[in-house]
Amino acid sequence: MVDSEILSILRSRYEDCTLYNPEDRVSACDHLYEIYEKAAVEWFAK
């Protein structure tokens, strides 16, 4: 439950970043995507 909410928050942060930085999405938001992907892998492994 908590892990799902954390994953949702991380995904939301990444999506917000891409909306606010459409021209420089890769360099501005890449770190957030990496954090989200790592959390998603750990969530699916459970």
mmCIF file with all atom_site columns, C-alpha atoms in Angstrom:
data_model
loop_
_atom_site.group_PDB
_atom_site.id
_atom_site.type_symbol
_atom_site.label_atom_id
_atom_site.label_alt_id
_atom_site.label_comp_id
_atom_site.label_asym_id
_atom_site.label_entity_id
_atom_site.label_seq_id
_atom_site.pdbx_PDB_ins_code
_atom_site.Cartn_x
_atom_site.Cartn_y
_atom_site.Cartn_z
_atom_site.occupancy
_atom_site.B_iso_or_equiv
_atom_site.pdbx_formal_charge
_atom_site.auth_seq_id
_atom_site.auth_comp_id
_atom_site.auth_asym_id
_atom_site.auth_atom_id
_atom_site.pdbx_PDB_model_num
ATOM 1  C CA . MET A 1 1  ? 0.000  0.000  0.000   1.00 0.00 ? 1  MET A CA 1
ATOM 2  C CA . VAL A 1 2  ? 2.624  2.510  1.010   1.00 0.00 ? 2  VAL A CA 1
ATOM 3  C CA . ASP A 1 3  ? 4.908  1.370  -1.793  1.00 0.00 ? 3  ASP A CA 1
ATOM 4  C CA . SER A 1 4  ? 2.139  1.884  -4.335  1.00 0.00 ? 4  SER A CA 1
ATOM 5  C CA . GLU A 1 5  ? 1.561  5.412  -3.091  1.00 0.00 ? 5  GLU A CA 1
ATOM 6  C CA . ILE A 1 6  ? 5.280  6.203  -3.242  1.00 0.00 ? 6  ILE A CA 1
ATOM 7  C CA . LEU A 1 7  ? 5.382  4.903  -6.798  1.00 0.00 ? 7  LEU A CA 1
ATOM 8  C CA . SER A 1 8  ? 2.393  7.068  -7.676  1.00 0.00 ? 8  SER A CA 1
ATOM 9  C CA . ILE A 1 9  ? 4.052  10.166 -6.209  1.00 0.00 ? 9  ILE A CA 1
ATOM 10 C CA . LEU A 1 10 ? 7.283  9.505  -8.098  1.00 0.00 ? 10 LEU A CA 1
ATOM 11 C CA . ARG A 1 11 ? 5.393  9.021  -11.365 1.00 0.00 ? 11 ARG A CA 1
ATOM 12 C CA . SER A 1 12 ? 3.470  12.241 -10.739 1.00 0.00 ? 12 SER A CA 1
ATOM 13 C CA . ARG A 1 13 ? 6.675  14.186 -10.087 1.00 0.00 ? 13 ARG A CA 1
ATOM 14 C CA . TYR A 1 14 ? 8.157  12.930 -13.345 1.00 0.00 ? 14 TYR A CA 1
ATOM 15 C CA . GLU A 1 15 ? 5.002  13.785 -15.302 1.00 0.00 ? 15 GLU A CA 1
ATOM 16 C CA . ASP A 1 16 ? 4.877  17.269 -13.764 1.00 0.00 ? 16 ASP A CA 1
ATOM 17 C CA . CYS A 1 17 ? 8.519  17.810 -14.653 1.00 0.00 ? 17 CYS A CA 1
ATOM 18 C CA . THR A 1 18 ? 7.921  16.847 -18.284 1.00 0.00 ? 18 THR A CA 1
ATOM 19 C CA . LEU A 1 19 ? 4.940  19.210 -18.484 1.00 0.00 ? 19 LEU A CA 1
ATOM 20 C CA . TYR A 1 20 ? 6.874  22.154 -17.050 1.00 0.00 ? 20 TYR A CA 1
ATOM 21 C CA . ASN A 1 21 ? 10.024 21.432 -19.101 1.00 0.00 ? 21 ASN A CA 1
ATOM 22 C CA . PRO A 1 22 ? 8.815  20.259 -22.525 1.00 0.00 ? 22 PRO A CA 1
ATOM 23 C CA . GLU A 1 23 ? 11.825 21.559 -24.451 1.00 0.00 ? 23 GLU A CA 1
ATOM 24 C CA . ASP A 1 24 ? 14.490 20.288 -22.061 1.00 0.00 ? 24 ASP A CA 1
ATOM 25 C CA . ARG A 1 25 ? 12.698 17.212 -20.778 1.00 0.00 ? 25 ARG A CA 1
ATOM 26 C CA . VAL A 1 26 ? 15.622 14.797 -21.003 1.00 0.00 ? 26 VAL A CA 1
ATOM 27 C CA . SER A 1 27 ? 18.187 16.781 -19.050 1.00 0.00 ? 27 SER A CA 1
ATOM 28 C CA . ALA A 1 28 ? 15.695 18.322 -16.624 1.00 0.00 ? 28 ALA A CA 1
ATOM 29 C CA . CYS A 1 29 ? 13.715 15.187 -15.763 1.00 0.00 ? 29 CYS A CA 1
ATOM 30 C CA . ASP A 1 30 ? 15.994 12.235 -16.454 1.00 0.00 ? 30 ASP A CA 1
ATOM 31 C CA . HIS A 1 31 ? 17.011 11.896 -12.806 1.00 0.00 ? 31 HIS A CA 1
ATOM 32 C CA . LEU A 1 32 ? 13.350 11.666 -11.766 1.00 0.00 ? 32 LEU A CA 1
ATOM 33 C CA . TYR A 1 33 ? 12.678 8.996  -14.380 1.00 0.00 ? 33 TYR A CA 1
ATOM 34 C CA . GLU A 1 34 ? 15.622 6.918  -13.135 1.00 0.00 ? 34 GLU A CA 1
ATOM 35 C CA . ILE A 1 35 ? 14.323 7.109  -9.557  1.00 0.00 ? 35 ILE A CA 1
ATOM 36 C CA . TYR A 1 36 ? 10.825 6.139  -10.709 1.00 0.00 ? 36 TYR A CA 1
ATOM 37 C CA . GLU A 1 37 ? 12.100 3.208  -12.788 1.00 0.00 ? 37 GLU A CA 1
ATOM 38 C CA . LYS A 1 38 ? 14.174 1.862  -9.900  1.00 0.00 ? 38 LYS A CA 1
ATOM 39 C CA . ALA A 1 39 ? 11.187 2.096  -7.551  1.00 0.00 ? 39 ALA A CA 1
ATOM 40 C CA . ALA A 1 40 ? 8.936  0.414  -10.132 1.00 0.00 ? 40 ALA A CA 1
ATOM 41 C CA . VAL A 1 41 ? 11.344 -2.500 -10.528 1.00 0.00 ? 41 VAL A CA 1
ATOM 42 C CA . GLU A 1 42 ? 11.513 -2.946 -6.767  1.00 0.00 ? 42 GLU A CA 1
ATOM 43 C CA . TRP A 1 43 ? 7.703  -2.743 -6.505  1.00 0.00 ? 43 TRP A CA 1
ATOM 44 C CA . PHE A 1 44 ? 7.169  -5.384 -9.191  1.00 0.00 ? 44 PHE A CA 1
ATOM 45 C CA . ALA A 1 45 ? 9.774  -7.640 -7.552  1.00 0.00 ? 45 ALA A CA 1
ATOM 46 C CA . LYS A 1 46 ? 7.672  -7.813 -4.374  1.00 0.00 ? 46 LYS A CA 1
#
